[in-house]
GROMACS .gro file of N, CA, C and O in nm:
model
  316
    1UNK      N    1   0.919   0.352   0.358
    1UNK     CA    2   0.946   0.488   0.403
    1UNK      C    3   1.034   0.558   0.300
    1UNK      O    4   1.132   0.618   0.330
    2UNK      N    5   0.996   0.542   0.177
    2UNK     CA    6   1.073   0.600   0.068
    2UNK      C    7   1.059   0.752   0.069
    2UNK      O    8   0.951   0.806   0.083
    3UNK      N    9   1.169   0.821   0.057
    3UNK     CA   10   1.174   0.968   0.055
    3UNK      C   11   1.121   1.030   0.184
    3UNK      O   12   1.089   1.147   0.187
    4UNK      N   13   1.107   0.950   0.289
    4UNK     CA   14   1.059   1.003   0.416
    4UNK      C   15   0.910   1.030   0.419
    4UNK      O   16   0.861   1.095   0.509
    5UNK      N   17   0.837   0.980   0.320
    5UNK     CA   18   0.694   1.004   0.312
    5UNK      C   19   0.617   0.882   0.364
    5UNK      O   20   0.658   0.769   0.343
    6UNK      N   21   0.506   0.906   0.428
    6UNK     CA   22   0.423   0.798   0.480
    6UNK      C   23   0.338   0.739   0.369
    6UNK      O   24   0.288   0.811   0.283
    7UNK      N   25   0.319   0.608   0.373
    7UNK     CA   26   0.234   0.539   0.278
    7UNK      C   27   0.116   0.485   0.356
    7UNK      O   28   0.132   0.407   0.450
    8UNK      N   29  -0.005   0.528   0.318
    8UNK     CA   30  -0.124   0.485   0.390
    8UNK      C   31  -0.138   0.334   0.378
    8UNK      O   32  -0.126   0.277   0.271
    9UNK      N   33  -0.165   0.271   0.490
    9UNK     CA   34  -0.175   0.126   0.495
    9UNK      C   35  -0.048   0.060   0.544
    9UNK      O   36  -0.048  -0.056   0.580
   10UNK      N   37   0.062   0.134   0.544
   10UNK     CA   38   0.189   0.081   0.592
   10UNK      C   39   0.239   0.165   0.711
   10UNK      O   40   0.256   0.115   0.819
   11UNK      N   41   0.265   0.292   0.686
   11UNK     CA   42   0.316   0.381   0.789
   11UNK      C   43   0.205   0.453   0.864
   11UNK      O   44   0.226   0.505   0.973
   12UNK      N   45   0.087   0.459   0.805
   12UNK     CA   46  -0.026   0.532   0.863
   12UNK      C   47  -0.155   0.463   0.821
   12UNK      O   48  -0.172   0.429   0.704
   13UNK      N   49  -0.242   0.438   0.918
   13UNK     CA   50  -0.374   0.383   0.888
   13UNK      C   51  -0.467   0.420   1.003
   13UNK      O   52  -0.433   0.503   1.087
   14UNK      N   53  -0.583   0.358   1.010
   14UNK     CA   54  -0.681   0.392   1.113
   14UNK      C   55  -0.635   0.356   1.253
   14UNK      O   56  -0.688   0.408   1.351
   15UNK      N   57  -0.537   0.266   1.265
   15UNK     CA   58  -0.488   0.224   1.396
   15UNK      C   59  -0.357   0.292   1.436
   15UNK      O   60  -0.310   0.275   1.548
   16UNK      N   61  -0.294   0.363   1.344
   16UNK     CA   62  -0.168   0.432   1.371
   16UNK      C   63  -0.195   0.581   1.371
   16UNK      O   64  -0.239   0.638   1.271
   17UNK      N   65  -0.170   0.646   1.484
   17UNK     CA   66  -0.196   0.789   1.496
   17UNK      C   67  -0.084   0.870   1.434
   17UNK      O   68   0.027   0.820   1.414
   18UNK      N   69  -0.109   0.998   1.405
   18UNK     CA   70  -0.002   1.084   1.355
   18UNK      C   71   0.118   1.089   1.450
   18UNK      O   72   0.232   1.097   1.405
   19UNK      N   73   0.094   1.081   1.580
   19UNK     CA   74   0.204   1.081   1.676
   19UNK      C   75   0.293   0.958   1.659
   19UNK      O   76   0.414   0.966   1.664
   20UNK      N   77   0.230   0.843   1.636
   20UNK     CA   78   0.305   0.718   1.619
   20UNK      C   79   0.377   0.714   1.484
   20UNK      O   80   0.479   0.647   1.471
   21UNK      N   81   0.327   0.787   1.387
   21UNK     CA   82   0.388   0.790   1.254
   21UNK      C   83   0.489   0.903   1.240
   21UNK      O   84   0.544   0.922   1.132
   22UNK      N   85   0.514   0.978   1.347
   22UNK     CA   86   0.610   1.087   1.340
   22UNK      C   87   0.556   1.208   1.266
   22UNK      O   88   0.632   1.283   1.203
   23UNK      N   89   0.427   1.229   1.272
   23UNK     CA   90   0.363   1.339   1.198
   23UNK      C   91   0.297   1.442   1.289
   23UNK      O   92   0.197   1.503   1.249
   24UNK      N   93   0.349   1.464   1.407
   24UNK     CA   94   0.286   1.562   1.495
   24UNK      C   95   0.291   1.702   1.436
   24UNK      O   96   0.208   1.786   1.471
   25UNK      N   97   0.384   1.725   1.344
   25UNK     CA   98   0.395   1.857   1.283
   25UNK      C   99   0.273   1.893   1.198
   25UNK      O  100   0.251   2.010   1.170
   26UNK      N  101   0.191   1.795   1.159
   26UNK     CA  102   0.074   1.826   1.078
   26UNK      C  103  -0.044   1.876   1.162
   26UNK      O  104  -0.142   1.924   1.105
   27UNK      N  105  -0.035   1.862   1.294
   27UNK     CA  106  -0.140   1.912   1.382
   27UNK      C  107  -0.103   2.056   1.420
   27UNK      O  108  -0.011   2.078   1.498
   28UNK      N  109  -0.173   2.150   1.362
   28UNK     CA  110  -0.142   2.291   1.385
   28UNK      C  111  -0.153   2.332   1.531
   28UNK      O  112  -0.232   2.273   1.607
   29UNK      N  113  -0.076   2.431   1.569
   29UNK     CA  114  -0.076   2.476   1.709
   29UNK      C  115  -0.214   2.525   1.753
   29UNK      O  116  -0.252   2.506   1.867
   30UNK      N  117  -0.289   2.583   1.661
   30UNK     CA  118  -0.423   2.631   1.698
   30UNK      C  119  -0.519   2.516   1.723
   30UNK      O  120  -0.622   2.534   1.787
   31UNK      N  121  -0.489   2.395   1.675
   31UNK     CA  122  -0.576   2.278   1.693
   31UNK      C  123  -0.533   2.193   1.812
   31UNK      O  124  -0.596   2.092   1.841
   32UNK      N  125  -0.425   2.230   1.880
   32UNK     CA  126  -0.372   2.147   1.989
   32UNK      C  127  -0.438   2.172   2.123
   32UNK      O  128  -0.400   2.113   2.223
   33UNK      N  129  -0.538   2.255   2.128
   33UNK     CA  130  -0.611   2.282   2.251
   33UNK      C  131  -0.724   2.180   2.264
   33UNK      O  132  -0.815   2.178   2.181
   34UNK      N  133  -0.718   2.095   2.365
   34UNK     CA  134  -0.817   1.989   2.384
   34UNK      C  135  -0.957   2.046   2.405
   34UNK      O  136  -1.057   1.981   2.375
   35UNK      N  137  -0.967   2.169   2.451
   35UNK     CA  138  -1.096   2.233   2.474
   35UNK      C  139  -1.140   2.317   2.354
   35UNK      O  140  -1.226   2.403   2.366
   36UNK      N  141  -1.080   2.293   2.237
   36UNK     CA  142  -1.114   2.370   2.117
   36UNK      C  143  -1.262   2.359   2.085
   36UNK      O  144  -1.325   2.257   2.111
   37UNK      N  145  -1.316   2.465   2.025
   37UNK     CA  146  -1.457   2.469   1.992
   37UNK      C  147  -1.493   2.366   1.885
   37UNK      O  148  -1.600   2.308   1.888
   38UNK      N  149  -1.404   2.342   1.792
   38UNK     CA  150  -1.429   2.246   1.684
   38UNK      C  151  -1.320   2.138   1.685
   38UNK      O  152  -1.229   2.141   1.602
   39UNK      N  153  -1.328   2.041   1.775
   39UNK     CA  154  -1.224   1.937   1.780
   39UNK      C  155  -1.230   1.849   1.654
   39UNK      O  156  -1.334   1.836   1.592
   40UNK      N  157  -1.118   1.792   1.618
   40UNK     CA  158  -1.113   1.704   1.502
   40UNK      C  159  -1.130   1.560   1.546
   40UNK      O  160  -1.118   1.527   1.663
   41UNK      N  161  -1.159   1.472   1.451
   41UNK     CA  162  -1.179   1.330   1.480
   41UNK      C  163  -1.049   1.272   1.537
   41UNK      O  164  -0.943   1.288   1.479
   42UNK      N  165  -1.060   1.209   1.653
   42UNK     CA  166  -0.944   1.149   1.717
   42UNK      C  167  -0.863   1.246   1.800
   42UNK      O  168  -0.755   1.212   1.849
   43UNK      N  169  -0.912   1.368   1.818
   43UNK     CA  170  -0.837   1.472   1.888
   43UNK      C  171  -0.796   1.431   2.028
   43UNK      O  172  -0.682   1.456   2.069
   44UNK      N  173  -0.885   1.368   2.100
   44UNK     CA  174  -0.854   1.333   2.240
   44UNK      C  175  -0.731   1.243   2.247
   44UNK      O  176  -0.638   1.268   2.324
   45UNK      N  177  -0.729   1.138   2.166
   45UNK     CA  178  -0.616   1.044   2.169
   45UNK      C  179  -0.489   1.108   2.114
   45UNK      O  180  -0.382   1.096   2.173
   46UNK      N  181  -0.499   1.176   2.002
   46UNK     CA  182  -0.381   1.235   1.938
   46UNK      C  183  -0.321   1.344   2.025
   46UNK      O  184  -0.199   1.348   2.046
   47UNK      N  185  -0.404   1.433   2.079
   47UNK     CA  186  -0.352   1.541   2.162
   47UNK      C  187  -0.294   1.489   2.293
   47UNK      O  188  -0.194   1.542   2.342
   48UNK      N  189  -0.353   1.382   2.348
   48UNK     CA  190  -0.295   1.326   2.471
   48UNK      C  191  -0.159   1.265   2.441
   48UNK      O  192  -0.067   1.274   2.523
   49UNK      N  193  -0.140   1.206   2.323
   49UNK     CA  194  -0.009   1.151   2.285
   49UNK      C  195   0.093   1.263   2.263
   49UNK      O  196   0.210   1.246   2.295
   50UNK      N  197   0.049   1.373   2.206
   50UNK     CA  198   0.141   1.486   2.184
   50UNK      C  199   0.188   1.541   2.319
   50UNK      O  200   0.304   1.574   2.336
   51UNK      N  201   0.096   1.550   2.415
   51UNK     CA  202   0.129   1.606   2.546
   51UNK      C  203   0.200   1.509   2.638
   51UNK      O  204   0.271   1.551   2.729
   52UNK      N  205   0.181   1.379   2.618
   52UNK     CA  206   0.245   1.277   2.703
   52UNK      C  207   0.305   1.170   2.614
   52UNK      O  208   0.236   1.079   2.568
   53UNK      N  209   0.434   1.180   2.587
   53UNK     CA  210   0.503   1.090   2.494
   53UNK      C  211   0.499   0.944   2.538
   53UNK      O  212   0.518   0.855   2.456
   54UNK      N  213   0.475   0.916   2.667
   54UNK     CA  214   0.470   0.778   2.714
   54UNK      C  215   0.348   0.705   2.661
   54UNK      O  216   0.342   0.582   2.666
   55UNK      N  217   0.249   0.777   2.609
   55UNK     CA  218   0.129   0.716   2.553
   55UNK      C  219   0.150   0.666   2.410
   55UNK      O  220   0.068   0.593   2.357
   56UNK      N  221   0.260   0.708   2.347
   56UNK     CA  222   0.292   0.664   2.212
   56UNK      C  223   0.354   0.525   2.223
   56UNK      O  224   0.460   0.508   2.281
   57UNK      N  225   0.285   0.424   2.168
   57UNK     CA  226   0.328   0.285   2.181
   57UNK      C  227   0.398   0.231   2.058
   57UNK      O  228   0.451   0.121   2.060
   58UNK      N  229   0.397   0.304   1.949
   58UNK     CA  230   0.462   0.261   1.825
   58UNK      C  231   0.554   0.371   1.777
   58UNK      O  232   0.536   0.488   1.810
   59UNK      N  233   0.653   0.333   1.698
   59UNK     CA  234   0.749   0.431   1.646
   59UNK      C  235   0.782   0.396   1.502
   59UNK      O  236   0.820   0.282   1.473
   60UNK      N  237   0.766   0.491   1.413
   60UNK     CA  238   0.802   0.470   1.273
   60UNK      C  239   0.953   0.484   1.261
   60UNK      O  240   1.013   0.578   1.312
   61UNK      N  241   1.015   0.388   1.195
   61UNK     CA  242   1.160   0.392   1.177
   61UNK      C  243   1.195   0.348   1.037
   61UNK      O  244   1.127   0.264   0.977
   62UNK      N  245   1.299   0.404   0.983
   62UNK     CA  246   1.347   0.366   0.850
   62UNK      C  247   1.481   0.296   0.862
   62UNK      O  248   1.556   0.317   0.957
   63UNK      N  249   1.508   0.211   0.767
   63UNK     CA  250   1.635   0.139   0.763
   63UNK      C  251   1.713   0.186   0.642
   63UNK      O  252   1.658   0.201   0.532
   64UNK      N  253   1.841   0.206   0.658
   64UNK     CA  254   1.927   0.249   0.549
   64UNK      C  255   2.028   0.139   0.522
   64UNK      O  256   2.118   0.115   0.602
   65UNK      N  257   2.012   0.066   0.410
   65UNK     CA  258   2.107  -0.042   0.382
   65UNK      C  259   2.245   0.015   0.351
   65UNK      O  260   2.257   0.123   0.294
   66UNK      N  261   2.347  -0.060   0.389
   66UNK     CA  262   2.484  -0.013   0.363
   66UNK      C  263   2.521  -0.031   0.216
   66UNK      O  264   2.610   0.035   0.165
   67UNK      N  265   2.453  -0.124   0.147
   67UNK     CA  266   2.480  -0.146   0.005
   67UNK      C  267   2.356  -0.206  -0.061
   67UNK      O  268   2.272  -0.265   0.005
   68UNK      N  269   2.346  -0.189  -0.189
   68UNK     CA  270   2.236  -0.248  -0.264
   68UNK      C  271   2.111  -0.165  -0.261
   68UNK      O  272   2.106  -0.057  -0.203
   69UNK      N  273   2.006  -0.219  -0.324
   69UNK     CA  274   1.878  -0.145  -0.332
   69UNK      C  275   1.806  -0.145  -0.197
   69UNK      O  276   1.835  -0.228  -0.111
   70UNK      N  277   1.709  -0.056  -0.180
   70UNK     CA  278   1.631  -0.055  -0.055
   70UNK      C  279   1.549  -0.182  -0.042
   70UNK      O  280   1.507  -0.240  -0.142
   71UNK      N  281   1.527  -0.225   0.079
   71UNK     CA  282   1.445  -0.344   0.105
   71UNK      C  283   1.300  -0.313   0.073
   71UNK      O  284   1.250  -0.206   0.102
   72UNK      N  285   1.232  -0.408   0.014
   72UNK     CA  286   1.092  -0.394  -0.021
   72UNK      C  287   1.007  -0.475   0.075
   72UNK      O  288   1.057  -0.560   0.149
   73UNK      N  289   0.877  -0.454   0.070
   73UNK     CA  290   0.785  -0.526   0.157
   73UNK      C  291   0.803  -0.678   0.142
   73UNK      O  292   0.813  -0.729   0.030
   74UNK      N  293   0.813  -0.746   0.254
   74UNK     CA  294   0.828  -0.891   0.254
   74UNK      C  295   0.971  -0.939   0.243
   74UNK      O  296   0.997  -1.059   0.254
   75UNK      N  297   1.066  -0.847   0.221
   75UNK     CA  298   1.205  -0.888   0.208
   75UNK      C  299   1.262  -0.925   0.345
   75UNK      O  300   1.229  -0.863   0.445
   76UNK      N  301   1.346  -1.027   0.347
   76UNK     CA  302   1.412  -1.067   0.472
   76UNK      C  303   1.524  -0.970   0.502
   76UNK      O  304   1.602  -0.935   0.413
   77UNK      N  305   1.530  -0.923   0.625
   77UNK     CA  306   1.636  -0.830   0.668
   77UNK      C  307   1.716  -0.899   0.777
   77UNK      O  308   1.660  -0.939   0.880
   78UNK      N  309   1.843  -0.915   0.755
   78UNK     CA  310   1.929  -0.981   0.852
   78UNK      C  311   2.009  -0.876   0.927
   78UNK      O  312   2.053  -0.778   0.870
   79UNK      N  313   2.029  -0.900   1.056
   79UNK     CA  314   2.109  -0.806   1.136
   79UNK      C  315   2.236  -0.871   1.183
   79UNK      O  316   2.251  -0.989   1.184
   0.00000   0.00000   0.00000
């Protein structure tokens, strides 16, 4: 989650919706109508998650280390 940007295959992929990745802002207000004349691929699932937050089952989160470099993929993180 470097610079707050999503990386396809990690933060976003075919199984992670924009709602789960924290990207609901990319779905324009004019496209949020489920009865739209030209719905987009995945509209039913994505719009239902936007309207009902309990349907979002995953949450993208970033970790900020107190010291040292950022953790990379596969690094052990101790709490």
